Short mmCIF file of C-alpha atoms and ligand atoms in Angstrom, two decimals:
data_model
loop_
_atom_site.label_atom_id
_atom_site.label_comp_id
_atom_site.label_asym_id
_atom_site.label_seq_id
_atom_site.Cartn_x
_atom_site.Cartn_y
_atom_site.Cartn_z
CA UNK A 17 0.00 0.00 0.00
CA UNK A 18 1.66 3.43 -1.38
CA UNK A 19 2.17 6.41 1.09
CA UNK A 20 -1.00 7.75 1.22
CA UNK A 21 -3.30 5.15 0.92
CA UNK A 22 -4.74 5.17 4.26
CA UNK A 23 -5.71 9.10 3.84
CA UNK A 24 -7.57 7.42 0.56
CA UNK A 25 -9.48 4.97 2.75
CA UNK A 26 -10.34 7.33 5.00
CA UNK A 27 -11.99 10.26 3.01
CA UNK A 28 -13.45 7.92 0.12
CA UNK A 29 -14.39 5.05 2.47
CA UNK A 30 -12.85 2.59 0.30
CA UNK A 31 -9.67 1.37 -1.19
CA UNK A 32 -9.29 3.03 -4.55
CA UNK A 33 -9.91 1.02 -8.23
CA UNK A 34 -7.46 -1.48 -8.60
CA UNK A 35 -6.66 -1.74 -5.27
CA UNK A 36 -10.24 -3.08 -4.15
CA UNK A 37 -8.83 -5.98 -3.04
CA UNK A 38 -6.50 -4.78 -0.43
CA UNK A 39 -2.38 -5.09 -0.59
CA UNK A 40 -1.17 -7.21 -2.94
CA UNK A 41 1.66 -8.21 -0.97
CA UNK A 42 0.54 -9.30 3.00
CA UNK A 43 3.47 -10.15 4.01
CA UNK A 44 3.36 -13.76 5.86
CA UNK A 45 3.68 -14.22 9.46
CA UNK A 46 6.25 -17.09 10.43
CA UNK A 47 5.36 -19.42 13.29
CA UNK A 48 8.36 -18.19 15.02
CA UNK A 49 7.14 -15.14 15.09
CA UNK A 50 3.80 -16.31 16.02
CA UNK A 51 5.23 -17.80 19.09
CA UNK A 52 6.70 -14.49 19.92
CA UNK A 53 3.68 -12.83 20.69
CA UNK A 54 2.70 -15.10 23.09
CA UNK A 55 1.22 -13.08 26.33
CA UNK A 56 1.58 -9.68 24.25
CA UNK A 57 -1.33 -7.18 25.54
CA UNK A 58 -3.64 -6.90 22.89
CA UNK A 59 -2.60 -3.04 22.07
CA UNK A 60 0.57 -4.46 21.12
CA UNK A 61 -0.35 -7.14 19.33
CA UNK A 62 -2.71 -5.01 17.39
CA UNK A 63 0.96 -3.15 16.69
CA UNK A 64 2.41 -5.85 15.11
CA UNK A 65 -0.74 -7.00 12.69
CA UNK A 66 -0.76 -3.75 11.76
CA UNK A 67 2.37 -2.47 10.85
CA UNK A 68 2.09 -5.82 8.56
CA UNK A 69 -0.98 -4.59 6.63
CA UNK A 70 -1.17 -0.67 7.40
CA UNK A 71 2.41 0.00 6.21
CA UNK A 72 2.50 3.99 5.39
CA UNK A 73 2.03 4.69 9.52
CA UNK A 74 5.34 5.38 10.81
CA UNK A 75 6.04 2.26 13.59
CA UNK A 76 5.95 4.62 16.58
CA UNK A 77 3.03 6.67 16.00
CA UNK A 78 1.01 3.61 14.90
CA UNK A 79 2.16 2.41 18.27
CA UNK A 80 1.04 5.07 20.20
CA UNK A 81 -2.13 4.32 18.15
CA UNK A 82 -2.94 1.23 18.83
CA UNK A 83 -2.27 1.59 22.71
CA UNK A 84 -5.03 4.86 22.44
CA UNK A 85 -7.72 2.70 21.47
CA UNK A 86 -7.55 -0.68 22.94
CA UNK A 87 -7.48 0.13 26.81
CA UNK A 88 -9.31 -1.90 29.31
CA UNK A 89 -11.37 1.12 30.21
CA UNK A 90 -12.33 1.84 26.72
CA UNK A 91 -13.20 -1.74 26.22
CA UNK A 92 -14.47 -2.48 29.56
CA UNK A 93 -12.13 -5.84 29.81
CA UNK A 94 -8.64 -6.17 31.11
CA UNK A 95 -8.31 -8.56 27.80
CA UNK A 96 -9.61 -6.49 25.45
CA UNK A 97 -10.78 -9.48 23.61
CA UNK A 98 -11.94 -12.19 26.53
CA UNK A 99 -11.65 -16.00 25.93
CA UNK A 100 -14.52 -17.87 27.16
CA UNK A 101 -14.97 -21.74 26.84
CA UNK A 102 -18.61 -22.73 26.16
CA UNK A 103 -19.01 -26.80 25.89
CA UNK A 104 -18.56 -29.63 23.40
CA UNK A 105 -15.26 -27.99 21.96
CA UNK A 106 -16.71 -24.09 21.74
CA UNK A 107 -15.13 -21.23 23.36
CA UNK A 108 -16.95 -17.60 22.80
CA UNK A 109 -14.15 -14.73 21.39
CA UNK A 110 -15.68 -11.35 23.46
CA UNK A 111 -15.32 -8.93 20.99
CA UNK A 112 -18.08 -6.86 22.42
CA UNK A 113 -16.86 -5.28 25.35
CA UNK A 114 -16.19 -1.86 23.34
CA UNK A 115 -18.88 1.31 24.36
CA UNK A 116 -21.17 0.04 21.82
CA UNK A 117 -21.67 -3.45 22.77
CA UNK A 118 -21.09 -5.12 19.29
CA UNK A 119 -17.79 -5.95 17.58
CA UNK A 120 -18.01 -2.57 15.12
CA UNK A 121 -15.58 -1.21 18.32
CA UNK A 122 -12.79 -3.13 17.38
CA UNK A 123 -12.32 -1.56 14.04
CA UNK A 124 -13.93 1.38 14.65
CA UNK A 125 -11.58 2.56 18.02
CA UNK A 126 -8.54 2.32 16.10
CA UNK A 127 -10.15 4.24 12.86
CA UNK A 128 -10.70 6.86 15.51
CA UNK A 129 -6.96 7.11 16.26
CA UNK A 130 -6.03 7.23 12.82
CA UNK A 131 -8.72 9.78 11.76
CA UNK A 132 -7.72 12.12 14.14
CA UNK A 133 -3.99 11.65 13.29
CA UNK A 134 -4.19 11.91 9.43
CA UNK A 135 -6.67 15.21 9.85
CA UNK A 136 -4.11 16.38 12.78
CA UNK A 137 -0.65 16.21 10.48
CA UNK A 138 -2.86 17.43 7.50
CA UNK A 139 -4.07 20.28 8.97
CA UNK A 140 -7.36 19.56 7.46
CA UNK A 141 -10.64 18.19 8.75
CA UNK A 142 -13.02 16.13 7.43
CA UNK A 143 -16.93 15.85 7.89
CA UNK A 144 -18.18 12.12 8.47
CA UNK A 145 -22.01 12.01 6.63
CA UNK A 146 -23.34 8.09 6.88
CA UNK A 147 -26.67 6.16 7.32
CA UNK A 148 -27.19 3.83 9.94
CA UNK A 149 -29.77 0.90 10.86
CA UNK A 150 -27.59 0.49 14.27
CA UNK A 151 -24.76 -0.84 14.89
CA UNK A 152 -21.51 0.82 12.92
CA UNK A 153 -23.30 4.06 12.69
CA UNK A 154 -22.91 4.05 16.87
CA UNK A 155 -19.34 2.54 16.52
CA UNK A 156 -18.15 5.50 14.73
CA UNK A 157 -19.86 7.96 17.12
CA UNK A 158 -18.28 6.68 20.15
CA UNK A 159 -15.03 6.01 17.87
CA UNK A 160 -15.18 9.94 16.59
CA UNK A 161 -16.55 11.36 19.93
CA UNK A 162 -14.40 14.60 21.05
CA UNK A 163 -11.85 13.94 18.25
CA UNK A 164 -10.17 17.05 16.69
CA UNK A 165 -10.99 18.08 13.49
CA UNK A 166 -13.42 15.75 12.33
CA UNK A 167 -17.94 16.03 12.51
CA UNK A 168 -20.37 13.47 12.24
CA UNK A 169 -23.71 13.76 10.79
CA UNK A 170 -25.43 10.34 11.15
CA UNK A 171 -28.83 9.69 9.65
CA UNK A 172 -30.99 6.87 11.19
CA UNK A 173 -34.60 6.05 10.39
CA UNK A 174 -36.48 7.98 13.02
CA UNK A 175 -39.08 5.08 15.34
CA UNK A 176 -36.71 2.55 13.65
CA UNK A 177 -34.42 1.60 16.25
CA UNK A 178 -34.39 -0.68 19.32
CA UNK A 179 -34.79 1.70 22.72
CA UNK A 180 -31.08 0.64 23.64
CA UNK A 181 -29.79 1.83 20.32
CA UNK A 182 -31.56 4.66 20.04
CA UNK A 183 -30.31 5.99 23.88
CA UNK A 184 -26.76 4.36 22.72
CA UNK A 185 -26.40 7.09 19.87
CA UNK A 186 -28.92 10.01 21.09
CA UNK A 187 -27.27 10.69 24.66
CA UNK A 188 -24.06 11.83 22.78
CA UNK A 189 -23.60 15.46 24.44
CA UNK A 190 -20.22 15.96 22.11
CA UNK A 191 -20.47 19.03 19.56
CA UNK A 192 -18.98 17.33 16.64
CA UNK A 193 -21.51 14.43 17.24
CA UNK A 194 -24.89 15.10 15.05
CA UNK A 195 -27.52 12.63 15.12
CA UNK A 196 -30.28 13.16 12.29
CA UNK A 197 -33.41 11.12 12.68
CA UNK A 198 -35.46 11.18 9.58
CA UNK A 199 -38.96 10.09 9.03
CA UNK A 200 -38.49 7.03 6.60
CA UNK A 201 -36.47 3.76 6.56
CA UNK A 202 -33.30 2.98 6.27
CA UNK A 203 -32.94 2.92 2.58
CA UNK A 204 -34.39 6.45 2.39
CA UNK A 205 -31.76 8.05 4.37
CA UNK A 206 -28.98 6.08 2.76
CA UNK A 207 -30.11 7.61 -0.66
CA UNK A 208 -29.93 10.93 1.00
CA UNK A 209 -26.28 9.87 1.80
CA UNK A 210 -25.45 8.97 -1.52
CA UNK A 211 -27.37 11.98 -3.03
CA UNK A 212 -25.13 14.50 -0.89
CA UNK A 213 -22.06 12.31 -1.58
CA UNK A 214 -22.59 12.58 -5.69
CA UNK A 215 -22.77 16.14 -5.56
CA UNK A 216 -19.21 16.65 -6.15
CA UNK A 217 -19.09 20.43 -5.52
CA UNK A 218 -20.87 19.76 -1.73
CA UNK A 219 -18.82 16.94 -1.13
CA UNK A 220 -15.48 18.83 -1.63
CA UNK A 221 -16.67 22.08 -0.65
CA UNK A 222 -17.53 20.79 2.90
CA UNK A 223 -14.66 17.59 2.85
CA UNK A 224 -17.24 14.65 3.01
CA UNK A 225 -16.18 11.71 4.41
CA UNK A 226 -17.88 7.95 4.98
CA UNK A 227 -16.74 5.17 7.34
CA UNK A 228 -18.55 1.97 5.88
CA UNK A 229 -17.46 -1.09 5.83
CA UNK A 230 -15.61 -1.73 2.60
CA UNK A 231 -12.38 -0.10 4.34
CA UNK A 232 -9.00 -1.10 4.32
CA UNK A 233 -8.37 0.12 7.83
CA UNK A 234 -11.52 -1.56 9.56
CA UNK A 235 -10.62 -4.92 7.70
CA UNK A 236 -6.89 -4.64 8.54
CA UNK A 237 -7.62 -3.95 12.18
CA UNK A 238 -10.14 -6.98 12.44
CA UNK A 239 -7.04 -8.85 11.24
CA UNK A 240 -5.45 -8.90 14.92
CA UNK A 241 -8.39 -10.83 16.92
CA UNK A 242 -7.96 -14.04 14.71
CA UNK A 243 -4.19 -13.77 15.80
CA UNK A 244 -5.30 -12.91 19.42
CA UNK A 245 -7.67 -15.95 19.48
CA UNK A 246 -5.67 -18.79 18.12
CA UNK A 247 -2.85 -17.33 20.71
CA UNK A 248 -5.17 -17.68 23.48
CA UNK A 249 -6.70 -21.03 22.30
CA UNK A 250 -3.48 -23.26 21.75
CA UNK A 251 -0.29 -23.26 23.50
CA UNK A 252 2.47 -24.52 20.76
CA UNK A 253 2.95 -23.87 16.98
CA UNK A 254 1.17 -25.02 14.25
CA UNK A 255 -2.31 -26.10 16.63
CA UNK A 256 -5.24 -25.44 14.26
CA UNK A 257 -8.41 -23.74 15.38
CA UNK A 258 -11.39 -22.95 13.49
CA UNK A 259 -13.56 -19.73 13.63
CA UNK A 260 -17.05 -18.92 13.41
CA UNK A 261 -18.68 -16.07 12.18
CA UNK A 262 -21.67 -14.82 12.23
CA UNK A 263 -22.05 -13.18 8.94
CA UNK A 264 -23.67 -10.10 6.49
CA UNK A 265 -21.40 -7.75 4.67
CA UNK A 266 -18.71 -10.44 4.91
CA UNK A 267 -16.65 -7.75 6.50
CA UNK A 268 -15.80 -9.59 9.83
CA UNK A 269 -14.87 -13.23 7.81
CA UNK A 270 -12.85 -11.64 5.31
CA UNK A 271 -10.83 -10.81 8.14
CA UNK A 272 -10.16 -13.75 9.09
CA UNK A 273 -9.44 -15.59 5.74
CA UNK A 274 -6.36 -12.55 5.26
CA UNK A 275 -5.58 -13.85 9.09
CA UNK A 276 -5.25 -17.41 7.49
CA UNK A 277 -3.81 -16.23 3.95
CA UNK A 278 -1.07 -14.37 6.50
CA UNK A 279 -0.18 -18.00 7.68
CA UNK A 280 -2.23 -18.41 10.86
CA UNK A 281 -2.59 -22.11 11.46
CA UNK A 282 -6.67 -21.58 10.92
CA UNK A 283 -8.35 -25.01 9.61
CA UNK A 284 -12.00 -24.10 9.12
CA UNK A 285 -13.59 -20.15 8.24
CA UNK A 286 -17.25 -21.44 9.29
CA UNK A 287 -19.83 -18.28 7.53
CA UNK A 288 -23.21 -18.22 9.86
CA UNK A 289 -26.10 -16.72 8.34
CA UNK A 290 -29.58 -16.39 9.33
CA UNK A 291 -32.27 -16.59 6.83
CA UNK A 292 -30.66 -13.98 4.61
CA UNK A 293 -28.76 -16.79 3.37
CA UNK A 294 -26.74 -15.41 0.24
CA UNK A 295 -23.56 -16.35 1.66
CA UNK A 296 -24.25 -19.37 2.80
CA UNK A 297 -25.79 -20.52 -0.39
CA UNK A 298 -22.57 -19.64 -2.27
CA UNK A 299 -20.45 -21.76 -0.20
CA UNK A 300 -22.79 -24.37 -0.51
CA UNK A 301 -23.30 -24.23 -4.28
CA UNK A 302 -21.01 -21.66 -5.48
CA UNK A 303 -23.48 -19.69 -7.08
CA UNK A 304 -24.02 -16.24 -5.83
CA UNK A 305 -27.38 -15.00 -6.28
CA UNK A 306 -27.92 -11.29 -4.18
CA UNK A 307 -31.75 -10.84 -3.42
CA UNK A 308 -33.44 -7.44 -4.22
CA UNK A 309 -34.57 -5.52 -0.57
CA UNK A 310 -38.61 -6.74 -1.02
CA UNK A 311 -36.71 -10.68 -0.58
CA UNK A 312 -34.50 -9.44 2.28
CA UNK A 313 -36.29 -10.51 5.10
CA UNK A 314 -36.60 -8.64 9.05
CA UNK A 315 -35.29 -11.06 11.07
CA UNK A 316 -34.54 -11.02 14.99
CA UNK A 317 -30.30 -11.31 14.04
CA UNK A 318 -31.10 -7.39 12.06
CA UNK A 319 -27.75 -6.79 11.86
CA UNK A 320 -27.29 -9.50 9.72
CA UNK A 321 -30.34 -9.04 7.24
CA UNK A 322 -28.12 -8.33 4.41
CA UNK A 323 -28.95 -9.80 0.75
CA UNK A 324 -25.71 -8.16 -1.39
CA UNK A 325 -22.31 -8.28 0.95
CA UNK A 326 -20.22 -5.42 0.25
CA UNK A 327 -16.97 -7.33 0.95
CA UNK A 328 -17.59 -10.19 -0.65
CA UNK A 329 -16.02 -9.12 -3.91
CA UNK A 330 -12.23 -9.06 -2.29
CA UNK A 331 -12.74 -12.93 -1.52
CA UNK A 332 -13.46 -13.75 -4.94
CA UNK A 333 -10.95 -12.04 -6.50
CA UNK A 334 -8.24 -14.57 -4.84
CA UNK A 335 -10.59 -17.29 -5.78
CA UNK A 336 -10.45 -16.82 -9.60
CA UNK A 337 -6.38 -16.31 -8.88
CA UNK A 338 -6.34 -12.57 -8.11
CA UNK A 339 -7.75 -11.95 -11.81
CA UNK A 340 -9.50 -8.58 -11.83
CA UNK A 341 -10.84 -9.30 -15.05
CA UNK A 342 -12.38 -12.73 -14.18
CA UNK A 343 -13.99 -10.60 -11.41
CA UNK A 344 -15.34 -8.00 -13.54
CA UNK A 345 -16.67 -10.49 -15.85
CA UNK A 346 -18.67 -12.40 -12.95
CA UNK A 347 -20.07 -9.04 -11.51
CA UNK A 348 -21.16 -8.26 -15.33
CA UNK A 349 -22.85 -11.95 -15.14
CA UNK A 350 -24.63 -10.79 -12.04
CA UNK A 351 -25.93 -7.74 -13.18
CA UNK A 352 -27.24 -9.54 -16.22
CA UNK A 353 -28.65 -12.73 -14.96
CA UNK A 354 -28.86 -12.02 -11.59
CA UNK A 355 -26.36 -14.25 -10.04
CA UNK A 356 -22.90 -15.93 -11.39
CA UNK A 357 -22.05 -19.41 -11.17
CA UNK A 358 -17.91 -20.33 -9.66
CA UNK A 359 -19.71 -23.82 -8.94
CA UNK A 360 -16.35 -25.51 -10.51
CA UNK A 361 -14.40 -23.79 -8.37
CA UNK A 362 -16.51 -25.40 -5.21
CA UNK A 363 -14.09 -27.73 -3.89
CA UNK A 364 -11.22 -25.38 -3.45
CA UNK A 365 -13.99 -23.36 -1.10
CA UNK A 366 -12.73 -25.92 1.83
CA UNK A 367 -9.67 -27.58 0.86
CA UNK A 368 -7.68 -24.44 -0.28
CA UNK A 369 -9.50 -21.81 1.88
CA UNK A 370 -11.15 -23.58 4.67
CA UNK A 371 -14.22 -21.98 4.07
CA UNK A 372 -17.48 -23.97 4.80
CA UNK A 373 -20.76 -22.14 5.51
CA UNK A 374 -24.23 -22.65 7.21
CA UNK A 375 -27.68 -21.29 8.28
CA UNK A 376 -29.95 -20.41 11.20
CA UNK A 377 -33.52 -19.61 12.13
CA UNK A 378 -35.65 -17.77 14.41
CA UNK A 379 -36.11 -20.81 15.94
CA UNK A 380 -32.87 -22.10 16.11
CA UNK A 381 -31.98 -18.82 17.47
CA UNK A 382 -33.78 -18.80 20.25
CA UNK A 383 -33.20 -22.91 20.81
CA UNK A 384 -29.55 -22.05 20.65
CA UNK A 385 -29.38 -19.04 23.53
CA UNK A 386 -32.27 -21.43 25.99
CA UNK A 387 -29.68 -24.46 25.76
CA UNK A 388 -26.30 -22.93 25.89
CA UNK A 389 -27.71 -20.83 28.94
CA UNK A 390 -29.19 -23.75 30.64
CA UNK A 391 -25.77 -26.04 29.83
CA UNK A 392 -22.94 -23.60 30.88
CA UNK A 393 -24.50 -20.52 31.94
CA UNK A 394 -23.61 -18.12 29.51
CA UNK A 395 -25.71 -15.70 27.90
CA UNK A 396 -25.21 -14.54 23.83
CA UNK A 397 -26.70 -12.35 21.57
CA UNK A 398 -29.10 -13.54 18.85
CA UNK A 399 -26.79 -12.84 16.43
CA UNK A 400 -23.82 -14.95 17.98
CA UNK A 401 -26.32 -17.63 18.53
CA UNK A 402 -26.81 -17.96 15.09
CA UNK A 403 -22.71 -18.52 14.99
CA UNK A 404 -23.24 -20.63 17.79
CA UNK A 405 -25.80 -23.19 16.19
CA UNK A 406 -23.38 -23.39 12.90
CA UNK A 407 -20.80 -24.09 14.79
CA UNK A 408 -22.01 -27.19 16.78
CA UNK A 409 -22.38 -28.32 12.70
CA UNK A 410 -18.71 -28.10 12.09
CA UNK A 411 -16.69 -28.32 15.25
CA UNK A 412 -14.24 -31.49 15.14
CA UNK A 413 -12.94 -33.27 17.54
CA UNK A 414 -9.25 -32.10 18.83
CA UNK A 415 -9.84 -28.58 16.73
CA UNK A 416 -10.98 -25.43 19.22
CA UNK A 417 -13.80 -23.93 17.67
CA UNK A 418 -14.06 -20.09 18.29
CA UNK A 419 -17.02 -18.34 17.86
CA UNK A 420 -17.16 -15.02 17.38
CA UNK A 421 -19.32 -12.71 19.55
CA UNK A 422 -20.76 -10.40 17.66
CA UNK A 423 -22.97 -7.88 20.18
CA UNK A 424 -23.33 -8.33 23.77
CA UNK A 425 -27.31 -9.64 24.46
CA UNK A 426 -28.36 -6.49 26.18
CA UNK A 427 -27.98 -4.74 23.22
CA UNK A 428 -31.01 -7.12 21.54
CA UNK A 429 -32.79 -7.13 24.64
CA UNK A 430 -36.20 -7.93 22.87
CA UNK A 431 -34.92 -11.71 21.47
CA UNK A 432 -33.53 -12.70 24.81
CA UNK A 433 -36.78 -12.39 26.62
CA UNK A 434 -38.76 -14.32 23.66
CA UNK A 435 -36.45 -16.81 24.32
CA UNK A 436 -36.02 -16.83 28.11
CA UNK A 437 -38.66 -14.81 29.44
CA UNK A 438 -36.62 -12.01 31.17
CA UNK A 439 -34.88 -9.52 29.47
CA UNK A 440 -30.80 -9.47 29.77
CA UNK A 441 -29.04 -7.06 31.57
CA UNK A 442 -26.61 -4.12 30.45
CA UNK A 443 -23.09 -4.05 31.80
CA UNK A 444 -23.05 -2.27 34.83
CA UNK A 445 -21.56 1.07 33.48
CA UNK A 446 -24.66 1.44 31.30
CA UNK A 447 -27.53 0.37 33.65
CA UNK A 448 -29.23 3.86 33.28
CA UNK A 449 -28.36 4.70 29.45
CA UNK A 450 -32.40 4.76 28.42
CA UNK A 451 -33.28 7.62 31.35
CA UNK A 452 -30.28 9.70 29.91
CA UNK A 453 -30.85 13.39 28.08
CA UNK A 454 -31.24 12.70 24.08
CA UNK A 455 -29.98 15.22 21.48
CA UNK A 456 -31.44 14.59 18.14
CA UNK A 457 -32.74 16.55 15.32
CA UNK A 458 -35.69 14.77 13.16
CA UNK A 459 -36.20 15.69 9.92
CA UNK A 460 -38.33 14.60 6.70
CA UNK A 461 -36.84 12.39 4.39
CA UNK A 462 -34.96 15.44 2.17
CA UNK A 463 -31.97 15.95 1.14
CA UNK A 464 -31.88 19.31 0.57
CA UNK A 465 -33.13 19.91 4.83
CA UNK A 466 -29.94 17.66 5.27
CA UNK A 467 -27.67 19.66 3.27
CA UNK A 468 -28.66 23.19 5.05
CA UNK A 469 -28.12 21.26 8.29
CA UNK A 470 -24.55 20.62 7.28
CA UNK A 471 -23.66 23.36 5.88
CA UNK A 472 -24.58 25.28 9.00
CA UNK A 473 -22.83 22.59 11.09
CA UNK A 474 -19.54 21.48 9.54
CA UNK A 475 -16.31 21.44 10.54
CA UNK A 476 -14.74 24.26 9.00
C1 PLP B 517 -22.24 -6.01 11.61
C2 PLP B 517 -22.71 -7.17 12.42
C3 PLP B 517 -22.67 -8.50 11.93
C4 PLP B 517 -22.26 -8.84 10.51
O1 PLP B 517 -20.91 -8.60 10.27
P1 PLP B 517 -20.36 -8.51 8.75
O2 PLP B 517 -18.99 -8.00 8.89
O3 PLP B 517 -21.27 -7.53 8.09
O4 PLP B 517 -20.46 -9.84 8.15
C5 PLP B 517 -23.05 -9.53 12.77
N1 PLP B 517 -23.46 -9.28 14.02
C6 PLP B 517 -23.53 -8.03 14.53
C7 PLP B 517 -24.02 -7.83 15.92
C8 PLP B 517 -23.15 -6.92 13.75
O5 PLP B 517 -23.21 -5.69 14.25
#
């Protein structure tokens, strides 16, 4: 990645054409090495991943970085990133102790840093202007909170939200923080987004910037909790452990198969889905056939109710052999017919990537949290019991299986009492979120009310 690159991710949201699929050169991690990190704190582990795949930082200021954002007060956990065995072979990776209760923190602290560092040596400042349904839009609030030189202006369909969420993002008292509710759904406001972000002479004018999820940064930093968990899980070189990820944007996954492409001993990449089942369909057959919004079903995992994964692309493109014209020729197929077909390529899927892929239910769901909380005690998140239920599919015997956990349950409050009958706690620290003062302004669904908002509130 040239010198520069980074400030590209970070105003345009995404790597630029030709570099879509991230560095062309990770560089490999040797076991040695590996072994070397053994007991590191996770700030310093995060270090070394990413002065592998974030290469124009200079090594002590992306140090400095990485210790700013993962702190055990920031992330609630002396860890960072807990460890916690389940049963039958299963052990939970916390990666929802950040302020917003869902892994989006781990990514989205470290962004933070780098924002505020880029804008800083710059001299220039930048004006964040996203949609959200939930949860990244309140990881990059808390990530952006206070931070010099940069605003956010964060639309989210107004009634739309779970009570939690909505006091999550709302109770924000910091200046540069703007929270715009309109009155529509979630679509509406993100064509409001794009709207503002294709008027060219706005969006340099006012120096709009997006944090979404195709980003180099967020994937790169996502990187370092594969390495953390397979250090926790085994104690000599060359163990295998398998992951399992509850999936939508194939944001968090692609993560870990550039983890396991960097030479982490990883022998499965299980994909979860729930009934938006895209992904797991391709893995399955290999043909990838994105739904249109009226198939994209409401379902109680929302933040994985995703029919066309924005990351997704990246994986293919070392499928076909890291042949960008192979992958422009499938994503012409798809636009033509509606899906493409790599169903010769299926048997590399496990054998040369590990990946193997299932589904879950609202029924399965809620199976999944009553029997893991009746057999060990522990409590998870709709969305991680999808991962959970998958997981029981493909564990094997002498091979940790790690699942990922995605959002803490108190965050989808609603599911856990269907499925218990009392609602789950928040952490401590956050017991009396819903009674706190809520700054929002709600608007109709129009651009041009969003604009004048903006333009009376940007960073200069
Ligand atoms: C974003 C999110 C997911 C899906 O992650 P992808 O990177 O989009 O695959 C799953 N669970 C929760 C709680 C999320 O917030």
């Amino acid at each position: 990645m040239g010198h520069g690159a980074v400030c590209a991710f970070l105003t345009e949201g995404r790597a630029p054409e030709g570099a879509r699929a991230g560095p062309g050169e990770r560089r490999q991690v040797w076991a040695g090495r590996l072994e070397s990190w053994r007991g590191l704190p996770y700030a310093d582990l995060a270090f070394e991943g990413l002065s592998r795949l974030a290469t124009d930082i200079p090594a002590e200021d992306l140090r400095r970085l990485t210790r700013a954002a993962y702190t055990p007060q920031i992330f609630n956990s002396e860890d960072i990133v807990p460890l916690r065995p389940l049963n039958d072979g299963l052990s939970l990776l916390g990666l929802s102790e950040g302020p917003t209760l869902a892994f989006k923190d781990m990514a989205m602290q470290f962004l933070g840093q780098v924002f505020e560092y880029v804008l800083t040596q710059r001299g220039t400042t930048l004006n964040i202007v996203g949609a959200t349904s939930g949860d990244t839009g309140s990881a990059a609030e808390y990530a952006l909170r206070g931070k010099h030189g940069v605003a956010v202006f964060m639309l989210s369909p107004h009634g739309r939200m779970s009570a939690f969420q909505r006091a999550q993002m709302y109770s924000l008292q910091d200046e540069n923080i703007h929270n715009i509710a309109v009155r529509g759904v979630f679509d509406e406001a993100q064509d409001i987004v794009k709207a503002l972000a294709g008027d060219l002479a706005f969006k340099a004018k006012y120096r709009l910037g997006a944090v979404n999820s195709i980003n180099w940064a967020r994937i790169a930093a996502q990187v370092v909790y594969y390495f953390h968990g397979w250090l926790r899980a085994t104690d000599k070189p060359g163990q295998q452990v398998s992951f399992t990820v509850p999936s939508g944007n194939f944001g968090n996954i692609l993560s870990g198969h550039i983890a396991r492409g960097m030479g982490l001993p990883v022998r499965r990449l299980v994909l979860a889905t729930n009934e938006n089942n895209v992904l797991e369909e391709f893995f399955r057959t290999g043909i990838y056939r994105p739904r249109p919004a009226e198939q994209t079903y409401a379902t109680s995992s929302p933040s994985m109710d995703i029919s066309r994964a924005s990351n997704f692309e990246r994986f293919v493109f070392d499928l076909v052999g890291r042949d960008a014209d192979r992958v422009k020729a499938l994503w012409a197929d798809m636009a033509r017919d509606g899906f493409f077909d790599l169903s010769a390529l299926k048997p590399q899927f496990e054998a040369q990537y590990g990946f193997v892929s299932g589904a879950s239910s609202h029924e399965d769901r809620l199976a999944t949290i009553r029997s893991l909380y009746d057999e060990t005690g522990v409590l998870v998140d709709p969305h991680t019991a999808d991962g959970v239920k998958v997981a029981r599919e493909h564990v094997e015997p002498g091979v940790p299986m790690l699942v990922l956990e995605t959002a803490l349950p108190a965050k989808f409050s609603e599911t856990i009492e269907a499925a218990l009958g009392r609602p789950a706690t928040p952490p401590g620290n956050l017991a009396n979120l819903e009674s706190l003062p809520q700054r929002v302004e709600v608007m109709d669904c129009d651009a041009a009310a969003v604009r004048r908002y903006i333009e009376a509130h940007a960073k200069v």
